[in-house]
Amino acid sequence: QVKEMNAVLNRETGIRQLYESVRRYAAGKKGIVYAVSIAHARQIAAYYSLHGVESVAIDSRTPALERKELVEDFRRGKISVLVNVDIFSEGFDCPDVEFVQLARPTLSLAKYLQQVGRGLRKSDNKESCVLIDNVGLHRIFGLPVRDRDWEAMFEGRMAGNAQPRTRMENNGLSVS
């Protein structure tokens, strides 16, 4: 499945579209990008850096000490964009993240909310977080700030008859 997604998403035209989205909606902002594979993450970071957006790819192969240093550089503003594959989905707290770019599909509501949640932390220096959803996850799961009937969702899953309850409430990209 990852190979198939990588074959579709890790192409120059797709990566250029990702970059154009950042340039259009989040130019000069600090952000996190979620990629489909290590190769995809590295290609995105290289393309963004080549076009003036200081970016690094961090993945499971990045040595722990190097990862720590890169994250500190990101926190200090030396790096504008962290591109990753499931490294910063949970347990990563950097409240001044100003945009989250989804460049990989998922069928997991929990993963979607965790990834988007990296940018929804409150910070004195930001008013909102830009969500750049290049893979249409908002169409599947709705906006991350919408109310959800968690009880009904879990009851449906347990009974084996869960139905998607998604409707578009807003086409905007900015979530406050």
PDB file of C-alpha atoms in Angstrom:
ATOM      1  CA  GLN A   1       0.000   0.000   0.000  1.00  0.00           C
ATOM      2  CA  VAL A   2       2.800   2.463   0.857  1.00  0.00           C
ATOM      3  CA  LYS A   3       4.565   1.570  -2.401  1.00  0.00           C
ATOM      4  CA  GLU A   4       1.400   2.291  -4.363  1.00  0.00           C
ATOM      5  CA  MET A   5       0.810   5.609  -2.587  1.00  0.00           C
ATOM      6  CA  ASN A   6       4.464   6.557  -3.014  1.00  0.00           C
ATOM      7  CA  ALA A   7       4.288   5.804  -6.749  1.00  0.00           C
ATOM      8  CA  VAL A   8       1.324   8.147  -7.101  1.00  0.00           C
ATOM      9  CA  LEU A   9       2.342  10.936  -4.705  1.00  0.00           C
ATOM     10  CA  ASN A  10       6.139  11.033  -4.979  1.00  0.00           C
ATOM     11  CA  ARG A  11       6.316  12.667  -8.404  1.00  0.00           C
ATOM     12  CA  GLU A  12       7.729  16.066  -9.250  1.00  0.00           C
ATOM     13  CA  THR A  13       4.343  17.402 -10.367  1.00  0.00           C
ATOM     14  CA  GLY A  14       2.758  16.360  -7.069  1.00  0.00           C
ATOM     15  CA  ILE A  15       5.592  17.777  -4.994  1.00  0.00           C
ATOM     16  CA  ARG A  16       5.441  21.016  -6.962  1.00  0.00           C
ATOM     17  CA  GLN A  17       1.713  21.226  -6.164  1.00  0.00           C
ATOM     18  CA  LEU A  18       2.481  20.708  -2.473  1.00  0.00           C
ATOM     19  CA  TYR A  19       5.035  23.513  -2.603  1.00  0.00           C
ATOM     20  CA  GLU A  20       2.645  25.826  -4.462  1.00  0.00           C
ATOM     21  CA  SER A  21       0.028  25.238  -1.751  1.00  0.00           C
ATOM     22  CA  VAL A  22       2.503  26.251   0.947  1.00  0.00           C
ATOM     23  CA  ARG A  23       3.631  29.263  -1.072  1.00  0.00           C
ATOM     24  CA  ARG A  24       0.034  30.367  -1.602  1.00  0.00           C
ATOM     25  CA  TYR A  25      -1.446  29.741   1.857  1.00  0.00           C
ATOM     26  CA  ALA A  26       1.454  29.655   4.310  1.00  0.00           C
ATOM     27  CA  ALA A  27       4.393  31.612   2.870  1.00  0.00           C
ATOM     28  CA  GLY A  28       6.875  32.489   5.600  1.00  0.00           C
ATOM     29  CA  LYS A  29       5.095  30.366   8.205  1.00  0.00           C
ATOM     30  CA  LYS A  30       6.460  27.566  10.363  1.00  0.00           C
ATOM     31  CA  GLY A  31       4.956  24.177   9.588  1.00  0.00           C
ATOM     32  CA  ILE A  32       4.866  20.420   9.612  1.00  0.00           C
ATOM     33  CA  VAL A  33       4.300  18.289   6.508  1.00  0.00           C
ATOM     34  CA  TYR A  34       3.125  14.659   6.675  1.00  0.00           C
ATOM     35  CA  ALA A  35       4.502  12.550   3.814  1.00  0.00           C
ATOM     36  CA  VAL A  36       3.641   9.041   2.653  1.00  0.00           C
ATOM     37  CA  SER A  37       7.162   7.543   2.704  1.00  0.00           C
ATOM     38  CA  ILE A  38      10.754   8.334   3.603  1.00  0.00           C
ATOM     39  CA  ALA A  39      11.573   8.950  -0.061  1.00  0.00           C
ATOM     40  CA  HIS A  40       8.546  11.235  -0.376  1.00  0.00           C
ATOM     41  CA  ALA A  41       9.534  13.198   2.748  1.00  0.00           C
ATOM     42  CA  ARG A  42      13.069  13.665   1.503  1.00  0.00           C
ATOM     43  CA  GLN A  43      11.900  14.778  -1.947  1.00  0.00           C
ATOM     44  CA  ILE A  44       9.489  17.303  -0.432  1.00  0.00           C
ATOM     45  CA  ALA A  45      12.155  18.741   1.896  1.00  0.00           C
ATOM     46  CA  ALA A  46      14.680  18.975  -0.944  1.00  0.00           C
ATOM     47  CA  TYR A  47      12.181  20.683  -3.262  1.00  0.00           C
ATOM     48  CA  TYR A  48      11.041  23.174  -0.619  1.00  0.00           C
ATOM     49  CA  SER A  49      14.639  24.012   0.330  1.00  0.00           C
ATOM     50  CA  LEU A  50      15.610  24.432  -3.325  1.00  0.00           C
ATOM     51  CA  HIS A  51      12.791  26.966  -3.625  1.00  0.00           C
ATOM     52  CA  GLY A  52      13.741  28.978  -0.540  1.00  0.00           C
ATOM     53  CA  VAL A  53      11.747  27.277   2.219  1.00  0.00           C
ATOM     54  CA  GLU A  54      14.286  25.945   4.737  1.00  0.00           C
ATOM     55  CA  SER A  55      13.075  22.368   5.247  1.00  0.00           C
ATOM     56  CA  VAL A  56      14.343  19.052   6.581  1.00  0.00           C
ATOM     57  CA  ALA A  57      13.002  15.519   6.412  1.00  0.00           C
ATOM     58  CA  ILE A  58      12.974  13.546   9.635  1.00  0.00           C
ATOM     59  CA  ASP A  59      12.142   9.860   9.578  1.00  0.00           C
ATOM     60  CA  SER A  60      12.755   6.608  11.417  1.00  0.00           C
ATOM     61  CA  ARG A  61      16.253   6.433   9.934  1.00  0.00           C
ATOM     62  CA  THR A  62      17.300   9.841  11.290  1.00  0.00           C
ATOM     63  CA  PRO A  63      19.713   9.237  14.199  1.00  0.00           C
ATOM     64  CA  ALA A  64      18.264  10.285  17.579  1.00  0.00           C
ATOM     65  CA  LEU A  65      20.861  12.991  18.255  1.00  0.00           C
ATOM     66  CA  GLU A  66      20.450  14.488  14.780  1.00  0.00           C
ATOM     67  CA  ARG A  67      16.659  14.370  15.140  1.00  0.00           C
ATOM     68  CA  LYS A  68      16.897  16.204  18.469  1.00  0.00           C
ATOM     69  CA  GLU A  69      19.147  18.898  16.957  1.00  0.00           C
ATOM     70  CA  LEU A  70      16.866  19.372  13.946  1.00  0.00           C
ATOM     71  CA  VAL A  71      13.799  19.710  16.167  1.00  0.00           C
ATOM     72  CA  GLU A  72      15.620  22.312  18.284  1.00  0.00           C
ATOM     73  CA  ASP A  73      16.568  24.215  15.120  1.00  0.00           C
ATOM     74  CA  PHE A  74      12.890  24.104  14.130  1.00  0.00           C
ATOM     75  CA  ARG A  75      11.788  25.376  17.540  1.00  0.00           C
ATOM     76  CA  ARG A  76      14.318  28.237  17.312  1.00  0.00           C
ATOM     77  CA  GLY A  77      13.200  29.158  13.791  1.00  0.00           C
ATOM     78  CA  LYS A  78      16.361  28.112  11.948  1.00  0.00           C
ATOM     79  CA  ILE A  79      14.263  25.583  10.034  1.00  0.00           C
ATOM     80  CA  SER A  80      10.832  26.577   8.711  1.00  0.00           C
ATOM     81  CA  VAL A  81       9.379  23.188   7.822  1.00  0.00           C
ATOM     82  CA  LEU A  82       9.672  19.672   9.242  1.00  0.00           C
ATOM     83  CA  VAL A  83       8.680  16.991   6.745  1.00  0.00           C
ATOM     84  CA  ASN A  84       8.033  13.612   8.346  1.00  0.00           C
ATOM     85  CA  VAL A  85       6.515  10.164   8.065  1.00  0.00           C
ATOM     86  CA  ASP A  86       4.608   9.363  11.276  1.00  0.00           C
ATOM     87  CA  ILE A  87       7.282  10.889  13.524  1.00  0.00           C
ATOM     88  CA  PHE A  88       5.317  13.923  14.704  1.00  0.00           C
ATOM     89  CA  SER A  89       1.798  12.499  14.752  1.00  0.00           C
ATOM     90  CA  GLU A  90       1.655  11.989  18.524  1.00  0.00           C
ATOM     91  CA  GLY A  91       3.471  13.408  21.513  1.00  0.00           C
ATOM     92  CA  PHE A  92       5.121  16.307  19.707  1.00  0.00           C
ATOM     93  CA  ASP A  93       4.416  19.718  21.157  1.00  0.00           C
ATOM     94  CA  CYS A  94       5.523  22.881  19.403  1.00  0.00           C
ATOM     95  CA  PRO A  95       2.690  25.379  19.959  1.00  0.00           C
ATOM     96  CA  ASP A  96       3.945  27.958  17.467  1.00  0.00           C
ATOM     97  CA  VAL A  97       3.407  25.673  14.441  1.00  0.00           C
ATOM     98  CA  GLU A  98       1.504  27.876  11.994  1.00  0.00           C
ATOM     99  CA  PHE A  99       0.573  25.358   9.320  1.00  0.00           C
ATOM    100  CA  VAL A 100       0.074  21.642   8.897  1.00  0.00           C
ATOM    101  CA  GLN A 101       0.225  20.141   5.420  1.00  0.00           C
ATOM    102  CA  LEU A 102      -1.339  16.749   4.796  1.00  0.00           C
ATOM    103  CA  ALA A 103       0.455  15.144   1.857  1.00  0.00           C
ATOM    104  CA  ARG A 104      -0.512  11.565   2.701  1.00  0.00           C
ATOM    105  CA  PRO A 105      -3.858   9.823   2.899  1.00  0.00           C
ATOM    106  CA  THR A 106      -5.078   7.894   5.909  1.00  0.00           C
ATOM    107  CA  LEU A 107      -8.242   6.023   6.776  1.00  0.00           C
ATOM    108  CA  SER A 108      -7.729   6.697  10.484  1.00  0.00           C
ATOM    109  CA  LEU A 109      -9.707   9.517  12.080  1.00  0.00           C
ATOM    110  CA  ALA A 110      -7.387   9.330  15.098  1.00  0.00           C
ATOM    111  CA  LYS A 111      -4.279   9.782  12.936  1.00  0.00           C
ATOM    112  CA  TYR A 112      -5.904  12.665  11.049  1.00  0.00           C
ATOM    113  CA  LEU A 113      -6.807  14.457  14.284  1.00  0.00           C
ATOM    114  CA  GLN A 114      -3.374  13.812  15.816  1.00  0.00           C
ATOM    115  CA  GLN A 115      -1.572  15.186  12.769  1.00  0.00           C
ATOM    116  CA  VAL A 116      -3.751  18.266  12.456  1.00  0.00           C
ATOM    117  CA  GLY A 117      -3.608  18.726  16.215  1.00  0.00           C
ATOM    118  CA  ARG A 118       0.116  19.483  16.035  1.00  0.00           C
ATOM    119  CA  GLY A 119      -0.856  22.898  14.714  1.00  0.00           C
ATOM    120  CA  LEU A 120      -3.897  23.552  16.873  1.00  0.00           C
ATOM    121  CA  ARG A 121      -1.984  24.198  20.090  1.00  0.00           C
ATOM    122  CA  LYS A 122      -2.462  27.666  21.511  1.00  0.00           C
ATOM    123  CA  SER A 123       0.473  30.016  21.406  1.00  0.00           C
ATOM    124  CA  ASP A 124       0.898  33.672  22.314  1.00  0.00           C
ATOM    125  CA  ASN A 125       2.428  34.382  18.923  1.00  0.00           C
ATOM    126  CA  LYS A 126      -0.269  32.981  16.641  1.00  0.00           C
ATOM    127  CA  GLU A 127      -3.934  33.527  16.012  1.00  0.00           C
ATOM    128  CA  SER A 128      -4.619  30.538  13.790  1.00  0.00           C
ATOM    129  CA  CYS A 129      -3.168  27.523  12.069  1.00  0.00           C
ATOM    130  CA  VAL A 130      -3.455  26.973   8.338  1.00  0.00           C
ATOM    131  CA  LEU A 131      -4.492  23.444   7.393  1.00  0.00           C
ATOM    132  CA  ILE A 132      -3.318  22.561   3.896  1.00  0.00           C
ATOM    133  CA  ASP A 133      -5.113  19.344   3.031  1.00  0.00           C
ATOM    134  CA  ASN A 134      -3.684  18.218  -0.302  1.00  0.00           C
ATOM    135  CA  VAL A 135      -5.213  14.741  -0.058  1.00  0.00           C
ATOM    136  CA  GLY A 136      -8.818  15.633   0.830  1.00  0.00           C
ATOM    137  CA  LEU A 137      -8.998  14.176   4.329  1.00  0.00           C
ATOM    138  CA  HIS A 138     -11.414  16.920   5.409  1.00  0.00           C
ATOM    139  CA  ARG A 139     -13.915  15.427   2.944  1.00  0.00           C
ATOM    140  CA  ILE A 140     -13.710  12.091   4.730  1.00  0.00           C
ATOM    141  CA  PHE A 141     -13.440  13.226   8.348  1.00  0.00           C
ATOM    142  CA  GLY A 142     -14.761  16.800   8.379  1.00  0.00           C
ATOM    143  CA  LEU A 143     -12.916  19.738   9.829  1.00  0.00           C
ATOM    144  CA  PRO A 144     -10.847  18.900  12.905  1.00  0.00           C
ATOM    145  CA  VAL A 145     -12.698  21.381  15.123  1.00  0.00           C
ATOM    146  CA  ARG A 146     -16.182  20.057  14.415  1.00  0.00           C
ATOM    147  CA  ASP A 147     -18.200  18.424  17.156  1.00  0.00           C
ATOM    148  CA  ARG A 148     -18.188  14.643  16.961  1.00  0.00           C
ATOM    149  CA  ASP A 149     -20.561  12.119  18.423  1.00  0.00           C
ATOM    150  CA  TRP A 150     -17.827   9.860  19.798  1.00  0.00           C
ATOM    151  CA  GLU A 151     -20.256   7.573  21.584  1.00  0.00           C
ATOM    152  CA  ALA A 152     -22.199   6.818  18.411  1.00  0.00           C
ATOM    153  CA  MET A 153     -18.987   6.317  16.470  1.00  0.00           C
ATOM    154  CA  PHE A 154     -17.685   3.753  18.942  1.00  0.00           C
ATOM    155  CA  GLU A 155     -21.062   2.016  19.235  1.00  0.00           C
ATOM    156  CA  GLY A 156     -21.205   1.686  15.450  1.00  0.00           C
ATOM    157  CA  ARG A 157     -17.692   0.298  15.277  1.00  0.00           C
ATOM    158  CA  MET A 158     -18.396  -2.245  18.000  1.00  0.00           C
ATOM    159  CA  ALA A 159     -21.582  -3.371  16.270  1.00  0.00           C
ATOM    160  CA  GLY A 160     -19.797  -3.490  12.919  1.00  0.00           C
ATOM    161  CA  ASN A 161     -22.132  -1.006  11.291  1.00  0.00           C
ATOM    162  CA  ALA A 162     -20.335   2.318  11.544  1.00  0.00           C
ATOM    163  CA  GLN A 163     -21.434   4.800   8.920  1.00  0.00           C
ATOM    164  CA  PRO A 164     -19.400   7.840   7.981  1.00  0.00           C
ATOM    165  CA  ARG A 165     -21.034  11.006   9.304  1.00  0.00           C
ATOM    166  CA  THR A 166     -19.109  13.617   7.410  1.00  0.00           C
ATOM    167  CA  ARG A 167     -20.383  16.754   5.793  1.00  0.00           C
ATOM    168  CA  MET A 168     -18.538  19.830   4.704  1.00  0.00           C
ATOM    169  CA  GLU A 169     -19.145  22.633   7.163  1.00  0.00           C
ATOM    170  CA  ASN A 170     -16.544  25.018   5.807  1.00  0.00           C
ATOM    171  CA  ASN A 171     -14.266  25.128   2.798  1.00  0.00           C
ATOM    172  CA  GLY A 172     -11.777  27.409   4.561  1.00  0.00           C
ATOM    173  CA  LEU A 173      -8.198  26.457   5.140  1.00  0.00           C
ATOM    174  CA  SER A 174      -7.653  28.452   8.320  1.00  0.00           C
ATOM    175  CA  VAL A 175      -8.599  26.915  11.648  1.00  0.00           C
ATOM    176  CA  SER A 176      -8.584  29.141  14.738  1.00  0.00           C
TER     177      SER A 176
END
